[in-house]
Coordinates of C-alpha atoms in Angstrom, one line a residue:
X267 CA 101.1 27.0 -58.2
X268 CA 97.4 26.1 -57.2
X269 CA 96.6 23.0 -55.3
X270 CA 94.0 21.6 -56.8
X271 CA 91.7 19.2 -54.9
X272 CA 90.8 15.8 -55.7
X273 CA 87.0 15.8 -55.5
X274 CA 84.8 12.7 -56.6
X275 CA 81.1 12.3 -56.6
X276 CA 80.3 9.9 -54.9
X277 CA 78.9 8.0 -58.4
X278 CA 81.8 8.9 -59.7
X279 CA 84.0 6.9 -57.2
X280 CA 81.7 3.7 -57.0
X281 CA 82.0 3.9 -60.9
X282 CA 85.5 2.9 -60.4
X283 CA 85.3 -0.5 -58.9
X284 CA 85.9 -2.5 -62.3
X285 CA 88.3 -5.5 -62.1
X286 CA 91.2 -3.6 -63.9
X287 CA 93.5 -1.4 -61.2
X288 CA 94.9 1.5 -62.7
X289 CA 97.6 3.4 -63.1
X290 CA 97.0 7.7 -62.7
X291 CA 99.4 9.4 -61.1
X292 CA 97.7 13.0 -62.4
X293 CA 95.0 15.1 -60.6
X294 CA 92.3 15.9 -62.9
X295 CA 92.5 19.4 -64.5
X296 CA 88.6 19.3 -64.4
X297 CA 88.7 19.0 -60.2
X298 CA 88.1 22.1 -58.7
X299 CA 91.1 24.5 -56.8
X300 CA 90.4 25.0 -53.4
X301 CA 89.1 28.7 -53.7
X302 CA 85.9 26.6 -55.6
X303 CA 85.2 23.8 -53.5
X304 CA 83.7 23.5 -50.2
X305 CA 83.8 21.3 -47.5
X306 CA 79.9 20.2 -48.2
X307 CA 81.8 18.9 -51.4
X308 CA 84.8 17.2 -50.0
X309 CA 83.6 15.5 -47.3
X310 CA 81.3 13.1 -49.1
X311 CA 83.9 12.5 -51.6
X312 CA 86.6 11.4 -48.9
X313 CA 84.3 8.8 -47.5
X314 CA 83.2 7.4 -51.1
X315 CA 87.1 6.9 -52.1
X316 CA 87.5 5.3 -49.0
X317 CA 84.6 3.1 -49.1
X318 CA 85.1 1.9 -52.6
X319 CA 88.7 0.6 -52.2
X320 CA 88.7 -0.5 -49.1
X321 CA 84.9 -1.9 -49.2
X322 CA 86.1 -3.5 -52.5
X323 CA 90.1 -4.3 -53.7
X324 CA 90.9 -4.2 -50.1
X325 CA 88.2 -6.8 -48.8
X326 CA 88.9 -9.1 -51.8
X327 CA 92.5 -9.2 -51.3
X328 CA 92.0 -9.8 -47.7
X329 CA 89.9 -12.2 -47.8
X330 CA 92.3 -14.7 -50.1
X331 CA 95.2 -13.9 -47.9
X332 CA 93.3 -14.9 -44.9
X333 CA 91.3 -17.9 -47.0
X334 CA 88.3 -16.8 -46.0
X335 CA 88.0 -16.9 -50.3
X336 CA 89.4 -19.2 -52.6
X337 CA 88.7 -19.1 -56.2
X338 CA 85.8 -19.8 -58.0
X339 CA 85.5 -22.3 -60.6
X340 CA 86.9 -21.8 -64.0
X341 CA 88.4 -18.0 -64.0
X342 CA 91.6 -17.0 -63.5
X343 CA 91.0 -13.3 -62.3
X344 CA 91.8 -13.6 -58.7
X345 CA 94.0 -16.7 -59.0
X346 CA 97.4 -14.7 -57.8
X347 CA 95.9 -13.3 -54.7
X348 CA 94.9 -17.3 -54.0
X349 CA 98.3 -18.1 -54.2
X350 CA 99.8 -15.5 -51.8
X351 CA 101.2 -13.1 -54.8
X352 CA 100.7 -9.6 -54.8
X353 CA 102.2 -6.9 -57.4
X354 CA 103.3 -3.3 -57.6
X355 CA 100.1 -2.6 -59.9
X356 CA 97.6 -4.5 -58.4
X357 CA 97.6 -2.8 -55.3
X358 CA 98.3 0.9 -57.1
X359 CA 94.2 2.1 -57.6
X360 CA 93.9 1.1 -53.9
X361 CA 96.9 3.3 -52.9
X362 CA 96.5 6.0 -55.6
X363 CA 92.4 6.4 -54.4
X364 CA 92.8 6.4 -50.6
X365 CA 95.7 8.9 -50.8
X366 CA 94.9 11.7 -53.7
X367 CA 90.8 11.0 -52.9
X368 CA 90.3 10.1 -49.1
X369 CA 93.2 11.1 -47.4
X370 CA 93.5 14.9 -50.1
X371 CA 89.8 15.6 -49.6
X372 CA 89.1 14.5 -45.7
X373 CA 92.3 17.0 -45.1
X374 CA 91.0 19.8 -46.9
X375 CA 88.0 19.9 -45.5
X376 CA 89.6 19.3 -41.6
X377 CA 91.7 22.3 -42.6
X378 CA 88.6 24.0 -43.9
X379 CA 86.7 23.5 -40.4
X380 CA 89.6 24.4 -38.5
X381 CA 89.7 28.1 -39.9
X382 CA 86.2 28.4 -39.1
X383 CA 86.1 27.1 -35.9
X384 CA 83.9 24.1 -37.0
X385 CA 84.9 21.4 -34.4
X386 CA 82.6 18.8 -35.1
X387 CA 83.6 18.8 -39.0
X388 CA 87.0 18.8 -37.6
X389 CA 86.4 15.8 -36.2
X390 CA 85.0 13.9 -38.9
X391 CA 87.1 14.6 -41.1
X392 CA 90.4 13.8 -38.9
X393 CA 88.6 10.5 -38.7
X394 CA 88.3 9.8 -41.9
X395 CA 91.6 10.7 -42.2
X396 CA 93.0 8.7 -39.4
X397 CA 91.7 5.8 -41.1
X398 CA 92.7 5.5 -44.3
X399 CA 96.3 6.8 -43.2
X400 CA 96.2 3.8 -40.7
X401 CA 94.5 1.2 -43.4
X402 CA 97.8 2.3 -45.7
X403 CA 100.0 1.4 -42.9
X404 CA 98.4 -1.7 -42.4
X405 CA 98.4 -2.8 -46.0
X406 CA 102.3 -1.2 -47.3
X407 CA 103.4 -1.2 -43.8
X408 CA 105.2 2.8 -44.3
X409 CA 103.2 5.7 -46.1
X410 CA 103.9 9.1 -46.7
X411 CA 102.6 11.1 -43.8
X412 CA 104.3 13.8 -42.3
X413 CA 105.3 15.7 -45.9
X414 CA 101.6 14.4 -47.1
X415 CA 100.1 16.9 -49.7
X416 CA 96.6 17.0 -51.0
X417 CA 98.2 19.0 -54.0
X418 CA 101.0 19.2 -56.4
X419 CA 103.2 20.7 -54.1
X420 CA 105.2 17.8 -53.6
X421 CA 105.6 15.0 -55.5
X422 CA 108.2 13.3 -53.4
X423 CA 106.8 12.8 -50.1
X424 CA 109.3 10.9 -47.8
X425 CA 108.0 7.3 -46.3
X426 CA 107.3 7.5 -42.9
X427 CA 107.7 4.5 -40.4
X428 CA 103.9 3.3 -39.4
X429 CA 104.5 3.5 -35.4
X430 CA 105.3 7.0 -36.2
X431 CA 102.6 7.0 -38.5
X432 CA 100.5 5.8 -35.7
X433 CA 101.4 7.9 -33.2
X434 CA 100.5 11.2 -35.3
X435 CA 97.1 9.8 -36.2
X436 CA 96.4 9.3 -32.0
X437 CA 97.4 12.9 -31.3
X438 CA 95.5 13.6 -34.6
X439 CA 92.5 12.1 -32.7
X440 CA 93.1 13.7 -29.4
X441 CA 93.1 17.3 -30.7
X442 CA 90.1 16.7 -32.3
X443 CA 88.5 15.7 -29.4
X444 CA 89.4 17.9 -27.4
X445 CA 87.6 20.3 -29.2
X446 CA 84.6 18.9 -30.6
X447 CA 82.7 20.1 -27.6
X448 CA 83.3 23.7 -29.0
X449 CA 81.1 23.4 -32.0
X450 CA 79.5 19.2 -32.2
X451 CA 77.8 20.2 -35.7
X452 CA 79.3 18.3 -38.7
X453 CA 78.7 18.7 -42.5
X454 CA 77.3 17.0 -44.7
X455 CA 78.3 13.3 -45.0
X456 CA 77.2 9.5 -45.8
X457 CA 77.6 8.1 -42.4
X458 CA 75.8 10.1 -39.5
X459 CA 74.2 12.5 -41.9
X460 CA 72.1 15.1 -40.4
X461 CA 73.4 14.3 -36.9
X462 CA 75.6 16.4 -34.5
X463 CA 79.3 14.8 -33.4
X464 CA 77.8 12.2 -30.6
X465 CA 78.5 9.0 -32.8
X466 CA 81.5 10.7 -34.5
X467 CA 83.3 10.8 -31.1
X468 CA 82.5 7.1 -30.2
X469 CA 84.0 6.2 -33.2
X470 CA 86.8 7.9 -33.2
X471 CA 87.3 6.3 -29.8
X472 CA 87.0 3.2 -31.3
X473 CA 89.4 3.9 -33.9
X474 CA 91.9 5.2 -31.1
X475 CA 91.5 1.4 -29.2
X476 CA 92.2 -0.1 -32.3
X477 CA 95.2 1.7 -33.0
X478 CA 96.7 1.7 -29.6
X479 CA 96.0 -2.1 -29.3
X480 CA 98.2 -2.5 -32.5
X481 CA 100.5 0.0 -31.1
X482 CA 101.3 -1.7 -28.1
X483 CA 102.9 -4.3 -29.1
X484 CA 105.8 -2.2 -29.4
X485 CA 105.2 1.2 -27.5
X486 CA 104.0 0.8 -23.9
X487 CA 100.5 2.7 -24.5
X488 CA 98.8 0.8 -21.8
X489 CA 98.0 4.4 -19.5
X490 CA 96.8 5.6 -22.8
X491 CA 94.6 2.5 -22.9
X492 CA 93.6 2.5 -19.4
X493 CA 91.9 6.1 -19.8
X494 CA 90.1 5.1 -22.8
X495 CA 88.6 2.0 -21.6
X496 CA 87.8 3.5 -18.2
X497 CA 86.1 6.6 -20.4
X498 CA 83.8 4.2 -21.9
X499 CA 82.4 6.1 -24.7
X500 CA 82.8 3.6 -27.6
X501 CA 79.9 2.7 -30.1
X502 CA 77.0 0.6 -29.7
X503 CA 76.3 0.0 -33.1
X504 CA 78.4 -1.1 -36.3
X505 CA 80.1 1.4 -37.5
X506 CA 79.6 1.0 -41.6
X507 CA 78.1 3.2 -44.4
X508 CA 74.4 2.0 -45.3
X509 CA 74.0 4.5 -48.0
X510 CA 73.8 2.2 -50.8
X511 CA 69.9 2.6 -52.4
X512 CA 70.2 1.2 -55.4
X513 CA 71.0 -1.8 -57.3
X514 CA 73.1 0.1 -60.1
X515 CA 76.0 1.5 -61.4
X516 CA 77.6 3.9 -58.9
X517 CA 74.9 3.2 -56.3
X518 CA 75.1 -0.4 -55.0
X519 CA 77.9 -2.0 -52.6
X520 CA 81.4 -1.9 -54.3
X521 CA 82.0 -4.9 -53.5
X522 CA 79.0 -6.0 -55.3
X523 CA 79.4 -4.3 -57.9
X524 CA 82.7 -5.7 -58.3
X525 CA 81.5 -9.0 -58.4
X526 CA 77.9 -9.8 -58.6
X527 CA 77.2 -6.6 -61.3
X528 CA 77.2 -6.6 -64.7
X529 CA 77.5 -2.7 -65.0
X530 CA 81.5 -2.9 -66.5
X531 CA 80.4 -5.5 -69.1
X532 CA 81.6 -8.6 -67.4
X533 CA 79.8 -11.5 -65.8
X534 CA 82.9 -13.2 -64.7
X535 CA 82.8 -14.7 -61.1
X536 CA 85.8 -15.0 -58.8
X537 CA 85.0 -15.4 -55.3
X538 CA 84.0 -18.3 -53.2
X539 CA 84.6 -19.7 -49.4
X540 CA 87.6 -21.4 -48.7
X541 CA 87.8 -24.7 -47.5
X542 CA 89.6 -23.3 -43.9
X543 CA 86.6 -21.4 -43.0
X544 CA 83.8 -24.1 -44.3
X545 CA 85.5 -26.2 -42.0
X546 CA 84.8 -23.8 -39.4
X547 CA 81.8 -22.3 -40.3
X548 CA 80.2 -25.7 -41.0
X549 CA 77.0 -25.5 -38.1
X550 CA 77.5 -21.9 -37.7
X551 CA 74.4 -20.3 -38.4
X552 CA 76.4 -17.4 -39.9
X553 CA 77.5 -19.3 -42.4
X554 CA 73.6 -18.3 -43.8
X555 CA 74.4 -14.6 -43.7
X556 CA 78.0 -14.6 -44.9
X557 CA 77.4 -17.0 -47.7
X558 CA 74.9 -17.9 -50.1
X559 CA 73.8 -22.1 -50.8
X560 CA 74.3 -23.1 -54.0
X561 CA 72.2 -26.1 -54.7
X562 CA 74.3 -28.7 -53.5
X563 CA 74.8 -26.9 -50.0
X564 CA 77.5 -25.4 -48.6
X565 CA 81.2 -25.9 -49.3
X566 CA 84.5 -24.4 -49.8
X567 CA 87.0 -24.6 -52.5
X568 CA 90.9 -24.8 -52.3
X569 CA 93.6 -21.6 -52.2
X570 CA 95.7 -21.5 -55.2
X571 CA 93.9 -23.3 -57.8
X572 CA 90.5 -22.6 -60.2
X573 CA 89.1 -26.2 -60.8
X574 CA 88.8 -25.3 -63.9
X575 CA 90.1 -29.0 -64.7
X576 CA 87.7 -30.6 -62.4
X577 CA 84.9 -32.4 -63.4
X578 CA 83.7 -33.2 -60.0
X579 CA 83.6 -29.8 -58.7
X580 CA 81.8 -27.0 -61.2
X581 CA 80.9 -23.7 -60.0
X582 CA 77.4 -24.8 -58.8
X583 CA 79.7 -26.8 -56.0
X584 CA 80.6 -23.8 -54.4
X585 CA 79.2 -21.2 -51.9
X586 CA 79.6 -17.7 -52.9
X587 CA 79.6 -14.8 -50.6
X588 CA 76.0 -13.1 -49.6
X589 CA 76.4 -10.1 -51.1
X590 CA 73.5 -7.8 -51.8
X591 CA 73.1 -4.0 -53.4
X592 CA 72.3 -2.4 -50.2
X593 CA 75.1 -4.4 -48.0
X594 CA 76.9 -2.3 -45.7
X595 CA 80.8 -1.0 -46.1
X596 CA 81.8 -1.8 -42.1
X597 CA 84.4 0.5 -40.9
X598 CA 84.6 -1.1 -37.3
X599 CA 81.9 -3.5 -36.0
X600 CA 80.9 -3.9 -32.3
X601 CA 82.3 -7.2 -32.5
X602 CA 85.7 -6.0 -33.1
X603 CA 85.5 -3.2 -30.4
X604 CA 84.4 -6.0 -28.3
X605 CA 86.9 -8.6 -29.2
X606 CA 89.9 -5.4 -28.3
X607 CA 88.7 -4.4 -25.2
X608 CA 88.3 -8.3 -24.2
X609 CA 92.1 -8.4 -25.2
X610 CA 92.2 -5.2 -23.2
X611 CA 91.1 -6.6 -19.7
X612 CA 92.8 -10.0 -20.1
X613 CA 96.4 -8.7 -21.2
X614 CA 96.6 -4.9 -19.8
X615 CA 94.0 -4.1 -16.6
X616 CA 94.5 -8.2 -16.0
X617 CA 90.6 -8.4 -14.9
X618 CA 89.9 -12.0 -16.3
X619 CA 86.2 -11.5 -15.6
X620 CA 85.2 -8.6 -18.1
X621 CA 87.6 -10.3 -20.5
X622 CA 85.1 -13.4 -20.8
X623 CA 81.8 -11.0 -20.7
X624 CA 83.3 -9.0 -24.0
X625 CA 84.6 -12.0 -25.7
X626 CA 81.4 -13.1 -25.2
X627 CA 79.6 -9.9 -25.8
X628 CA 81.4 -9.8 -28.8
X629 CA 80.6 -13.0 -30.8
X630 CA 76.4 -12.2 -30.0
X631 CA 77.3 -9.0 -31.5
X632 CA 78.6 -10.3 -34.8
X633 CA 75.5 -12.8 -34.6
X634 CA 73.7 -10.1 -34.5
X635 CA 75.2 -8.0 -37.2
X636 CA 74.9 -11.9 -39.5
X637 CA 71.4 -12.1 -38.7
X638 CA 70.9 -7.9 -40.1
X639 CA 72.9 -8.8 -43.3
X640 CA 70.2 -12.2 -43.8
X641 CA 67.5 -10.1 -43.4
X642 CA 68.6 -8.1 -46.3
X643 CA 68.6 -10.8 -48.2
X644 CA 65.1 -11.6 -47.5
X645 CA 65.4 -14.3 -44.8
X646 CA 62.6 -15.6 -43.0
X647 CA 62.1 -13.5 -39.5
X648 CA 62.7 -17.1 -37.8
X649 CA 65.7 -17.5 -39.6
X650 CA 67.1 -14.2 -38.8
X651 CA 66.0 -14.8 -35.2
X652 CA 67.9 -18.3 -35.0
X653 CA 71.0 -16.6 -36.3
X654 CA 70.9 -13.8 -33.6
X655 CA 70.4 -16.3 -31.1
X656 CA 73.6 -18.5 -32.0
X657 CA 76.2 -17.3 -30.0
X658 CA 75.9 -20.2 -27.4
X659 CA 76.5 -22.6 -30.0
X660 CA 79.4 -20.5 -31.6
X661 CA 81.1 -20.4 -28.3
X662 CA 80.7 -24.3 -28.1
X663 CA 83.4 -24.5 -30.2
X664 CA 86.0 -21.9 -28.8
X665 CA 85.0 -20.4 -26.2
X666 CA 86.7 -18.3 -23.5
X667 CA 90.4 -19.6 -22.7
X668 CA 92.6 -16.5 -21.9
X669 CA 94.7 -17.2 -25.3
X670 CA 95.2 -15.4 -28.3
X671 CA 94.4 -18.5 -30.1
X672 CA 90.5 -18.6 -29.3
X673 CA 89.8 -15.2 -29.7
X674 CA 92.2 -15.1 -32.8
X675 CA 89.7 -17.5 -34.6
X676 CA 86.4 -16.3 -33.4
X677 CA 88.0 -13.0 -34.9
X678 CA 88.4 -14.1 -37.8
X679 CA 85.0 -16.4 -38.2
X680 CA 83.6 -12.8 -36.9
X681 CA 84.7 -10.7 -39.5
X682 CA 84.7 -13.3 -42.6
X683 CA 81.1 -12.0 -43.9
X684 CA 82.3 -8.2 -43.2
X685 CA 85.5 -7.1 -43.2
X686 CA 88.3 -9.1 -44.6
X687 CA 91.2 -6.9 -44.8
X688 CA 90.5 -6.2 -40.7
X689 CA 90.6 -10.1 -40.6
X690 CA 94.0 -10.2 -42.1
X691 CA 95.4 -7.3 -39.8
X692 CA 94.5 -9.7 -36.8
X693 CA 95.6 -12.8 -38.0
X694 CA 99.1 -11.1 -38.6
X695 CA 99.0 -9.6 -35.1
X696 CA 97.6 -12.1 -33.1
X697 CA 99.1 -15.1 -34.9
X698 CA 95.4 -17.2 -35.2
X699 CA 94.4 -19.0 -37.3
X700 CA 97.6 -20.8 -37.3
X701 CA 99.1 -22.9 -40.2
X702 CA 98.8 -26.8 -39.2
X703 CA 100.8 -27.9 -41.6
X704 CA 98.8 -29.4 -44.6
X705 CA 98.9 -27.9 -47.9
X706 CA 96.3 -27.5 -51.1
X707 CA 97.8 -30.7 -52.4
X708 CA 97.2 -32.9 -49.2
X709 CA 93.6 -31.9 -49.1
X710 CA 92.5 -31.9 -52.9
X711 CA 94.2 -35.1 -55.2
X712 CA 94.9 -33.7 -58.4
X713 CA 94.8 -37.5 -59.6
X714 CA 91.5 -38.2 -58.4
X715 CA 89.6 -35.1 -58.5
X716 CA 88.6 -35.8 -55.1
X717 CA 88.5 -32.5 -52.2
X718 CA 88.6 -34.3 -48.7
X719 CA 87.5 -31.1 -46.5
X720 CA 87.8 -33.4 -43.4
X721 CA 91.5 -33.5 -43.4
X722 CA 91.9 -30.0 -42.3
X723 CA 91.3 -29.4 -38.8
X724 CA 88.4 -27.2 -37.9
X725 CA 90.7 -23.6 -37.5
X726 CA 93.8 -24.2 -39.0
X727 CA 95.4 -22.9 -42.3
X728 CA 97.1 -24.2 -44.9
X729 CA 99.3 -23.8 -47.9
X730 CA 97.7 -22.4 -50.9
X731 CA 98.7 -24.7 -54.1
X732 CA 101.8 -23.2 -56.1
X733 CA 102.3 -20.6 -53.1
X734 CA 104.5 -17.8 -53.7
X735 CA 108.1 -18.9 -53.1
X736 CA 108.6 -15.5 -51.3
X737 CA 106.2 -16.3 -49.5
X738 CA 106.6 -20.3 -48.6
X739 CA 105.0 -23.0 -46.9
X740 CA 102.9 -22.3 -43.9
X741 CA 103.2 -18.3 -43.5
X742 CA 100.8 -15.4 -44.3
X743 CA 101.0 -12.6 -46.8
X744 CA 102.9 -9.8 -44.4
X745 CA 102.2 -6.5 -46.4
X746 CA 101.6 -5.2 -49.7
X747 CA 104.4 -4.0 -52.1
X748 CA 105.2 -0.1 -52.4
X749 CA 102.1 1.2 -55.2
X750 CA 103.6 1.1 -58.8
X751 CA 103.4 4.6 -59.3
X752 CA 104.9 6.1 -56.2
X753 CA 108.4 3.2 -57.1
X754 CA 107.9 5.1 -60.5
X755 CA 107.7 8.5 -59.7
X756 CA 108.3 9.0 -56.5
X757 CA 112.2 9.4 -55.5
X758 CA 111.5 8.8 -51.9
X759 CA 109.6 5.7 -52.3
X760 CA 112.0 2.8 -50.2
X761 CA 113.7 0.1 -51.7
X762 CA 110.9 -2.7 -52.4
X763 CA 110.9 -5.1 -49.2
X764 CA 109.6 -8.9 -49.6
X765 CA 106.0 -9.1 -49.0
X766 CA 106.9 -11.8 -46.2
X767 CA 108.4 -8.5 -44.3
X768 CA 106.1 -7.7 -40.8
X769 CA 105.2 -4.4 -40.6
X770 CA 105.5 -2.8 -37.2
X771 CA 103.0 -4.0 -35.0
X772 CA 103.4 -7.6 -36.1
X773 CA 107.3 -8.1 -35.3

């Protein structure tokens, strides 16, 4: 039997960002076999599936189970992710996409450079691969890896553990490497295109301290990390596709056109800031560039409930995130690499000194990256300038301690405007933000319509209103469940473990 290879145009895989997940479990009969496509063709098509789930489904159901969002007034859409409940389907376009589109297409064309000696192709693709195997780890918790197939030739791929998971995708990166030197030129793709490997290589170290920082809290990867740091060769820049030119269907920001588009037919509106991060974000220039100000200034709404009984709160109440066509898909932000190799010197090389300078480092780099997304919104030059220049003030409020605790929350403040699902990673890893106790109900009376924001302390969680009982009071969302169509049809899909089950690196 052929294999036949999931390609997508790039339009094509955008075009698929419509509030209805779905359920496919068949490769197109249109895609080409691998005899007829080329690696000009797949590579560009791994990196759009990726981007559109995980710049998309992935950073919307991140984002409620971190309450950075809550729901907006009035629809019900998103109302189950507000309450900490996931299901089989909902999370089955996210898993079906990254595995038969990213994952299928970045390994055919890594295969494809390795026959002809293409190291810098190689590379890239292995990145691309690396990541999305590690973002299905971080979401399900075990994935299919070592029996993964791009084709039909196996329909039953056995679930491999994430740490091993892990550990293939970091001698994954390490061959890659090793070689790039051979041949740096790389095909054609979205996010270095027409450049040699140079920025390919820094973030693929980045994607290696990410992974071994996760890692370690269970395999003892600290020599590993000690060469990388001392190597040095990480990025200088966000990491995040900018390839977005237009604001229409199949060409803006997924997210965007998830939610602030009217290509599918719908106008609905789900997304707004959650109460736990207004309280934090409340003085924080950011809070200009992660959100946009509805009339009656910023604020945040509750986990777990719509208002759509409320009569003091309508939607104009409520900030919205600042979404625009043209707004970047992040991959890995300075700030985070910062904010790992702060962890890096305060827990593993124990130098207390360039912990504080990249802790630091890293919260004027996500004031910087704030103040880029305002100005593509078309803020005032001063404005974009007072947010670049507000990490003194930021730090006011946690600064350097040596705990997890401060850097947990600055984290997650960090990458609320960017990168949700990396924000709910952390939280689980790092335990901060931690739950304080309060719930939905304590801060918004039902009886009196009232929200009273100010009895939530400024970095704390809380209980989302009718929380999932699997779930309970004061705990996080630990993992997704196994996709619909792989406990369908695959026999080697696991026995479905409680979403409140830790995967690997969180135990």
């Amino acid at each position: 039997m052929k294999k036949i290879l999931y390609i997508i145009s790039a339009l094509t895989v955008l075009s698929l960002t419509s509030c209805k997940d779905y359920l496919d479990i068949n490769h197109s009969p249109n895609s080409p076999d691998e005899s007829q496509a080329t690696a000009d063709m797949a590579f560009p098509a791994a990196e759009m599936a990726l981007s559109a789930r995980y710049g998309d489904v992935l950073r919307i159901i991140g984002g409620y189970l971190s309450e950075h969002y809550a729901h907006y007034f009035g629809t019900s859409n998103y109302v189950g992710y507000s309450q900490f409940r996931l299901t089989a389907n909902q999370v089955n376009g996210a898993y079906v996409d990254i595995n038969r589109a990213a994952i299928a297409n970045a390994t055919f064309c890594r295969d494809k450079a390795e026959e002809d000696e293409q190291w810098g192709t190689y590379l890239a693709a292995t990145v691309i691969r690396a990541f999305s195997f590690q973002t299905l780890v971080d979401a399900f918790g075990e994935t299919p890896y070592s029996e993964f197939g791009s084709g039909l030739e196996n329909l039953n791929p056995k679930y491999d553990d994430g740490v091993d998971v892990y550990a293939g995708l970091i001698s994954e990166l390490d061959y890659a490497l090793s070689k790039v030197d051979l041949n740096p030129s790389v095909v054609t793709n979205l996010l270095y295109p027409g450049e040699d490997a140079t920025n390919w290589i820094k973030f693929a170290n980045a994607l290696k301290l990410k992974l071994l920082m996760r890692e370690r809290a269970v395999v003892n990867v600290d020599e590993q990390l000690k060469a990388l740091v001392e190597e040095g060769n990480f990025p200088t820049e966000d990491v995040a596709w900018n390839c977005f030119t237009e604001n229409a269907s199949g060409k803006a920001n997924p997210f965007y056109q998830e939610e602030f588009a009217s290509y599918f037919g719908s106008t609905q509106t789900n997304v707004a800031m959650n109460v736990a991060l207004f309280r934090v974000l409340n003085g924080d220039l950011r809070i200009n560039a992660f959100f946009a100000q509805p009339s009656g200034g910023y604020w945040g709404s509750i986990s777990g409930f719509n208002m759509s009984t409320s009569n003091n709160y309508k939607a104009a109440a409520f900030s919205r995130p600042g979404m625009t066509y043209n707004s970047p898909v992040y991959l890995i932000s300075l700030s985070e690499v910062y904010f790992f190799l702060s962890e890096y010197y305060r827990k593993v090389a124990k130098d207390n000194a360039n912990a504080k300078a990249y802790y630091e480092a890293a919260i004027e780099a996500s004031c910087d990256t704030a103040g880029d997304l305002y100005g593509l919104r078309g803020g005032s030059a001063a404005n974009i300038a007072a947010i670049k220049g507000g990490a003194s003030r930021v730090l006011g409020n946690w600064p350097y301690d040596g705990t997890d605790k401060n850097l947990g929350i600055q984290k997650w403040v960090a990458l609320s405007g960017i990168n949700n699902f990396e924000a709910w990673c952390e939280m689980r890893r790092l335990g901060y933000p931690a739950f304080g106790g309060l719930s939905a109900e304590d801060i918004y009376s039902f009886s009196n319509d009232r929200l009273n924001a100010s009895v939530l302390t400024a970095g704390e969680l809380y209980t989302p209103y009718q929380v999932d009982a699997q779930i309970g009071a004061d705990a996080l969302v630990q993992r997704f469940p196994y996709a619909q169509s792989s406990q369908l049809y695959n026999q080697n899909c696991p026995s479905v473990v409680p979403n409140s089950t830790k995967v690997f690196w969180a135990k």
